[in-house]
Amino acid sequence: MPRPLRHAQTLVYYDGPQLIVATDPVGTKYLCMLTEELEERDKFVCVAVSSTRLTEFKDGTLDLLQIFYNPETGELHEGDVEYSADEFSLAVEPVREIPEHWYPQEGFFLAPREDAETVTAEARVRGKAVINFAFNPPEARDALQIEVQHLASGLQIFQNLLRHAYNKSIRGLNRATRELLSDKINYQMEVFGFSEGSFTVNMQSKLSTNDLLGSVNIEKALRLVDDAVAASSDLDRAMRFLRDNTGHFLTAYRSLLKFVVDNDSPLRYEWATPGFTVDKRSTMSVDVATELYDFLVRQESLTTELVTLIGVVTAIHTDNGSWTLRSEEDDLKYSGKVPPDSPIRLSGITVLSERYQFDCEERLQEFTATGEEKIERLLLNYKKL
Amino acid sequence: MWAEPLPEDCPPSEAWEPDNEVYYRLIDGYPPTPRDFFSVRKLKPKRNFRDASECETLGLSVFNDIGTCRNAGKLAGLQHKQVAKVTLPPECGAVLQTRGPRHYSWWLKADFDPVSICDPL
């Protein structure tokens, strides 16, 4: 009985789809290749593929001929796409053997970034930055399933990383510009879909492009994350990068590394803004993430951030050493504590009337199960202004 | 005027007139014929292309890299074709990168003869 297949992804397009990924009603993936163009229909030959084999092929490490010559199920299928159908409908049946000219020639490798759909094209269409973030934990490699926790916390961790990368990228700007750019809409992403047949999450920036060059503000954050991942290819370079980028960004980066390690899910994402001509792609293996994570865990000082707050103290609690200050810079309240062994005494501080400068050390606490964050703020020094 | 009627907003506004740029196309054989430059929409008017826009189906696929073109020629549906070089002048129409970093769509102008700039390799 013919098995109906649905088009999932075009891998090679040349005057129409030549090589596609299709799925059957129970989610089995097939690689289907156009063989002949007949009157009113196209003939395809298809082979069922596991997720692992498909990933190998998409990574450019597996010859297409091997996939068709040595099918994992021992079977090939053939079927027609009827031109008159309202949608791409391919009904296939097993076939014992196929003509020699239906096989691909030896040496067809799908080079990385050769697949037919690009993030750049998507970004142009949407007028926004687009990120495709791939999850590949063990449970997703041979079946289309992923633990809810993996998906939810992974997305939250990545969004947190973008937030801290963005804030870091605008820190050096003057106050007026920083205020203009500090709204969270500048770094927030929203999910608009999944790449079919995979757990690659398609996200777009909330903001659209803001100039004729097609740039989007979140680009600053993504470039910093790219720099972090690129540096990971060489240990010395990675250590230098980590030391040059201390603070909350590094804490958020450490969370991402921990996610990769704990879930055995290699990091893989690609992105573009409307102004790009090619996608930017970053990957990191679990082994590399493990090495960097272990280093960061041993170097707690790299993840602290020194901040100076100037404003009026609105509350102090001498019994537990806690305090609150309203910052003149952004009119927000900041709370913290005096470290347990510190000689600092809050009893000398005048509340609600005098201006103070508080020098603090901030440490980001992440709850990786939920992706939530909390800042621990310790007062190192203060003076009345 | 375009060689084939195009829908509104086709070619896309980001497409550009090529400036004697070199691309590669797979043709049926030597010598090249006008049919080698018919769009897939013209050749298959009733075909539903689920993942391609109408505008894209009215463009001609070309690659900006001969290796990629030769690689595509290893697929079963394209093995019978031959690689040809086309050097596209501004008057030939418009191009835009549409699929992958080396695939471009070329929308052909009506008064341009593509066979004249086709060099089979």
PDB file of N, CA, C and O in Angstrom, chain B residues 66-105:
ATOM      1  N   ILE B  66      31.605  26.958  -9.578  1.00  0.00           N
ATOM      2  CA  ILE B  66      31.523  25.820 -10.495  1.00  0.00           C
ATOM      3  C   ILE B  66      31.527  24.501  -9.740  1.00  0.00           C
ATOM      4  O   ILE B  66      30.872  23.537 -10.150  1.00  0.00           O
ATOM      5  N   GLY B  67      32.224  24.453  -8.609  1.00  0.00           N
ATOM      6  CA  GLY B  67      32.263  23.215  -7.825  1.00  0.00           C
ATOM      7  C   GLY B  67      30.891  22.834  -7.324  1.00  0.00           C
ATOM      8  O   GLY B  67      30.489  21.664  -7.361  1.00  0.00           O
ATOM      9  N   THR B  68      30.163  23.833  -6.859  1.00  0.00           N
ATOM     10  CA  THR B  68      28.813  23.574  -6.358  1.00  0.00           C
ATOM     11  C   THR B  68      27.906  23.130  -7.496  1.00  0.00           C
ATOM     12  O   THR B  68      27.063  22.243  -7.324  1.00  0.00           O
ATOM     13  N   CYS B  69      28.089  23.732  -8.658  1.00  0.00           N
ATOM     14  CA  CYS B  69      27.281  23.356  -9.819  1.00  0.00           C
ATOM     15  C   CYS B  69      27.578  21.911 -10.220  1.00  0.00           C
ATOM     16  O   CYS B  69      26.663  21.122 -10.458  1.00  0.00           O
ATOM     17  N   ARG B  70      28.836  21.560 -10.267  1.00  0.00           N
ATOM     18  CA  ARG B  70      29.224  20.178 -10.631  1.00  0.00           C
ATOM     19  C   ARG B  70      28.707  19.200  -9.583  1.00  0.00           C
ATOM     20  O   ARG B  70      28.269  18.087  -9.911  1.00  0.00           O
ATOM     21  N   ASN B  71      28.751  19.604  -8.319  1.00  0.00           N
ATOM     22  CA  ASN B  71      28.252  18.745  -7.242  1.00  0.00           C
ATOM     23  C   ASN B  71      26.762  18.469  -7.413  1.00  0.00           C
ATOM     24  O   ASN B  71      26.301  17.334  -7.304  1.00  0.00           O
ATOM     25  N   ALA B  72      26.007  19.533  -7.720  1.00  0.00           N
ATOM     26  CA  ALA B  72      24.563  19.364  -7.921  1.00  0.00           C
ATOM     27  C   ALA B  72      24.311  18.412  -9.089  1.00  0.00           C
ATOM     28  O   ALA B  72      23.348  17.639  -9.076  1.00  0.00           O
ATOM     29  N   GLY B  73      25.191  18.448 -10.087  1.00  0.00           N
ATOM     30  CA  GLY B  73      25.047  17.595 -11.259  1.00  0.00           C
ATOM     31  C   GLY B  73      25.225  16.110 -10.966  1.00  0.00           C
ATOM     32  O   GLY B  73      25.060  15.280 -11.855  1.00  0.00           O
ATOM     33  N   LYS B  74      25.576  15.777  -9.737  1.00  0.00           N
ATOM     34  CA  LYS B  74      25.712  14.366  -9.369  1.00  0.00           C
ATOM     35  C   LYS B  74      24.375  13.772  -8.938  1.00  0.00           C
ATOM     36  O   LYS B  74      24.240  12.550  -8.783  1.00  0.00           O
ATOM     37  N   LEU B  75      23.405  14.617  -8.698  1.00  0.00           N
ATOM     38  CA  LEU B  75      22.099  14.108  -8.297  1.00  0.00           C
ATOM     39  C   LEU B  75      21.411  13.462  -9.491  1.00  0.00           C
ATOM     40  O   LEU B  75      21.600  13.872 -10.638  1.00  0.00           O
ATOM     41  N   ALA B  76      20.568  12.494  -9.192  1.00  0.00           N
ATOM     42  CA  ALA B  76      19.975  11.679 -10.253  1.00  0.00           C
ATOM     43  C   ALA B  76      19.230  12.517 -11.282  1.00  0.00           C
ATOM     44  O   ALA B  76      19.337  12.278 -12.493  1.00  0.00           O
ATOM     45  N   GLY B  77      18.464  13.503 -10.829  1.00  0.00           N
ATOM     46  CA  GLY B  77      17.656  14.285 -11.748  1.00  0.00           C
ATOM     47  C   GLY B  77      18.454  15.245 -12.616  1.00  0.00           C
ATOM     48  O   GLY B  77      17.920  15.825 -13.554  1.00  0.00           O
ATOM     49  N   LEU B  78      19.735  15.425 -12.307  1.00  0.00           N
ATOM     50  CA  LEU B  78      20.548  16.416 -13.028  1.00  0.00           C
ATOM     51  C   LEU B  78      21.758  15.800 -13.717  1.00  0.00           C
ATOM     52  O   LEU B  78      22.532  16.512 -14.354  1.00  0.00           O
ATOM     53  N   GLN B  79      21.936  14.496 -13.588  1.00  0.00           N
ATOM     54  CA  GLN B  79      23.148  13.856 -14.113  1.00  0.00           C
ATOM     55  C   GLN B  79      23.280  13.985 -15.625  1.00  0.00           C
ATOM     56  O   GLN B  79      24.380  13.951 -16.150  1.00  0.00           O
ATOM     57  N   HIS B  80      22.153  14.073 -16.320  1.00  0.00           N
ATOM     58  CA  HIS B  80      22.199  14.118 -17.777  1.00  0.00           C
ATOM     59  C   HIS B  80      22.589  15.504 -18.277  1.00  0.00           C
ATOM     60  O   HIS B  80      22.767  15.717 -19.474  1.00  0.00           O
ATOM     61  N   LYS B  81      22.722  16.459 -17.367  1.00  0.00           N
ATOM     62  CA  LYS B  81      22.974  17.851 -17.784  1.00  0.00           C
ATOM     63  C   LYS B  81      24.462  18.149 -17.796  1.00  0.00           C
ATOM     64  O   LYS B  81      25.288  17.431 -17.236  1.00  0.00           O
ATOM     65  N   GLN B  82      24.774  19.277 -18.415  1.00  0.00           N
ATOM     66  CA  GLN B  82      26.154  19.697 -18.595  1.00  0.00           C
ATOM     67  C   GLN B  82      26.323  21.088 -17.977  1.00  0.00           C
ATOM     68  O   GLN B  82      25.401  21.914 -18.033  1.00  0.00           O
ATOM     69  N   VAL B  83      27.501  21.337 -17.413  1.00  0.00           N
ATOM     70  CA  VAL B  83      27.751  22.636 -16.783  1.00  0.00           C
ATOM     71  C   VAL B  83      28.070  23.677 -17.859  1.00  0.00           C
ATOM     72  O   VAL B  83      28.872  23.414 -18.775  1.00  0.00           O
ATOM     73  N   ALA B  84      27.452  24.836 -17.746  1.00  0.00           N
ATOM     74  CA  ALA B  84      27.742  25.942 -18.670  1.00  0.00           C
ATOM     75  C   ALA B  84      28.005  27.203 -17.855  1.00  0.00           C
ATOM     76  O   ALA B  84      27.412  27.399 -16.796  1.00  0.00           O
ATOM     77  N   LYS B  85      28.894  28.011 -18.380  1.00  0.00           N
ATOM     78  CA  LYS B  85      29.190  29.280 -17.708  1.00  0.00           C
ATOM     79  C   LYS B  85      28.364  30.374 -18.371  1.00  0.00           C
ATOM     80  O   LYS B  85      28.242  30.415 -19.602  1.00  0.00           O
ATOM     81  N   VAL B  86      27.781  31.222 -17.549  1.00  0.00           N
ATOM     82  CA  VAL B  86      27.057  32.377 -18.072  1.00  0.00           C
ATOM     83  C   VAL B  86      27.610  33.636 -17.407  1.00  0.00           C
ATOM     84  O   VAL B  86      27.692  33.682 -16.178  1.00  0.00           O
ATOM     85  N   THR B  87      27.989  34.600 -18.201  1.00  0.00           N
ATOM     86  CA  THR B  87      28.478  35.869 -17.670  1.00  0.00           C
ATOM     87  C   THR B  87      27.361  36.881 -17.861  1.00  0.00           C
ATOM     88  O   THR B  87      27.033  37.250 -18.983  1.00  0.00           O
ATOM     89  N   LEU B  88      26.757  37.282 -16.765  1.00  0.00           N
ATOM     90  CA  LEU B  88      25.519  38.043 -16.844  1.00  0.00           C
ATOM     91  C   LEU B  88      25.759  39.549 -16.879  1.00  0.00           C
ATOM     92  O   LEU B  88      26.287  40.122 -15.922  1.00  0.00           O
ATOM     93  N   PRO B  89      25.343  40.200 -17.964  1.00  0.00           N
ATOM     94  CA  PRO B  89      25.469  41.658 -18.037  1.00  0.00           C
ATOM     95  C   PRO B  89      24.249  42.322 -17.417  1.00  0.00           C
ATOM     96  O   PRO B  89      23.239  41.657 -17.173  1.00  0.00           O
ATOM     97  N   PRO B  90      24.281  43.620 -17.192  1.00  0.00           N
ATOM     98  CA  PRO B  90      23.156  44.304 -16.529  1.00  0.00           C
ATOM     99  C   PRO B  90      21.830  44.143 -17.271  1.00  0.00           C
ATOM    100  O   PRO B  90      20.774  44.060 -16.643  1.00  0.00           O
ATOM    101  N   GLU B  91      21.877  44.071 -18.611  1.00  0.00           N
ATOM    102  CA  GLU B  91      20.632  44.044 -19.372  1.00  0.00           C
ATOM    103  C   GLU B  91      19.951  42.685 -19.384  1.00  0.00           C
ATOM    104  O   GLU B  91      18.881  42.519 -19.972  1.00  0.00           O
ATOM    105  N   CYS B  92      20.551  41.695 -18.727  1.00  0.00           N
ATOM    106  CA  CYS B  92      19.983  40.340 -18.798  1.00  0.00           C
ATOM    107  C   CYS B  92      18.811  40.156 -17.838  1.00  0.00           C
ATOM    108  O   CYS B  92      18.042  39.202 -17.972  1.00  0.00           O
ATOM    109  N   GLY B  93      18.689  41.046 -16.857  1.00  0.00           N
ATOM    110  CA  GLY B  93      17.596  40.882 -15.895  1.00  0.00           C
ATOM    111  C   GLY B  93      18.055  41.193 -14.484  1.00  0.00           C
ATOM    112  O   GLY B  93      18.738  42.195 -14.263  1.00  0.00           O
ATOM    113  N   ALA B  94      17.694  40.326 -13.548  1.00  0.00           N
ATOM    114  CA  ALA B  94      18.038  40.565 -12.141  1.00  0.00           C
ATOM    115  C   ALA B  94      18.385  39.250 -11.474  1.00  0.00           C
ATOM    116  O   ALA B  94      17.884  38.186 -11.868  1.00  0.00           O
ATOM    117  N   VAL B  95      19.260  39.325 -10.457  1.00  0.00           N
ATOM    118  CA  VAL B  95      19.644  38.125  -9.700  1.00  0.00           C
ATOM    119  C   VAL B  95      19.505  38.394  -8.214  1.00  0.00           C
ATOM    120  O   VAL B  95      19.536  39.538  -7.768  1.00  0.00           O
ATOM    121  N   LEU B  96      19.383  37.316  -7.472  1.00  0.00           N
ATOM    122  CA  LEU B  96      19.309  37.413  -6.019  1.00  0.00           C
ATOM    123  C   LEU B  96      19.722  36.072  -5.437  1.00  0.00           C
ATOM    124  O   LEU B  96      19.322  35.026  -5.946  1.00  0.00           O
ATOM    125  N   GLN B  97      20.538  36.106  -4.368  1.00  0.00           N
ATOM    126  CA  GLN B  97      20.861  34.865  -3.671  1.00  0.00           C
ATOM    127  C   GLN B  97      19.598  34.367  -2.983  1.00  0.00           C
ATOM    128  O   GLN B  97      18.972  35.099  -2.206  1.00  0.00           O
ATOM    129  N   THR B  98      19.200  33.141  -3.271  1.00  0.00           N
ATOM    130  CA  THR B  98      17.931  32.674  -2.734  1.00  0.00           C
ATOM    131  C   THR B  98      18.049  31.388  -1.919  1.00  0.00           C
ATOM    132  O   THR B  98      17.249  31.140  -1.043  1.00  0.00           O
ATOM    133  N   ARG B  99      18.965  30.539  -2.219  1.00  0.00           N
ATOM    134  CA  ARG B  99      19.038  29.263  -1.517  1.00  0.00           C
ATOM    135  C   ARG B  99      20.499  28.974  -1.223  1.00  0.00           C
ATOM    136  O   ARG B  99      21.267  28.812  -2.146  1.00  0.00           O
ATOM    137  N   GLY B 100      20.872  28.873   0.030  1.00  0.00           N
ATOM    138  CA  GLY B 100      22.259  28.563   0.339  1.00  0.00           C
ATOM    139  C   GLY B 100      23.162  29.696  -0.122  1.00  0.00           C
ATOM    140  O   GLY B 100      22.738  30.614  -0.816  1.00  0.00           O
ATOM    141  N   PRO B 101      24.401  29.672   0.268  1.00  0.00           N
ATOM    142  CA  PRO B 101      25.286  30.797  -0.038  1.00  0.00           C
ATOM    143  C   PRO B 101      25.725  30.850  -1.491  1.00  0.00           C
ATOM    144  O   PRO B 101      26.258  31.855  -1.927  1.00  0.00           O
ATOM    145  N   ARG B 102      25.491  29.804  -2.279  1.00  0.00           N
ATOM    146  CA  ARG B 102      26.008  29.822  -3.651  1.00  0.00           C
ATOM    147  C   ARG B 102      24.926  29.676  -4.715  1.00  0.00           C
ATOM    148  O   ARG B 102      25.213  29.706  -5.895  1.00  0.00           O
ATOM    149  N   HIS B 103      23.688  29.572  -4.320  1.00  0.00           N
ATOM    150  CA  HIS B 103      22.597  29.459  -5.275  1.00  0.00           C
ATOM    151  C   HIS B 103      21.922  30.813  -5.462  1.00  0.00           C
ATOM    152  O   HIS B 103      21.627  31.518  -4.492  1.00  0.00           O
ATOM    153  N   TYR B 104      21.689  31.154  -6.706  1.00  0.00           N
ATOM    154  CA  TYR B 104      21.046  32.418  -7.040  1.00  0.00           C
ATOM    155  C   TYR B 104      19.878  32.149  -7.974  1.00  0.00           C
ATOM    156  O   TYR B 104      19.879  31.177  -8.730  1.00  0.00           O
ATOM    157  N   SER B 105      18.891  33.031  -7.903  1.00  0.00           N
ATOM    158  CA  SER B 105      17.805  33.007  -8.890  1.00  0.00           C
ATOM    159  C   SER B 105      18.049  34.148  -9.862  1.00  0.00           C
ATOM    160  O   SER B 105      18.417  35.251  -9.487  1.00  0.00           O
TER     161      SER B 105
END
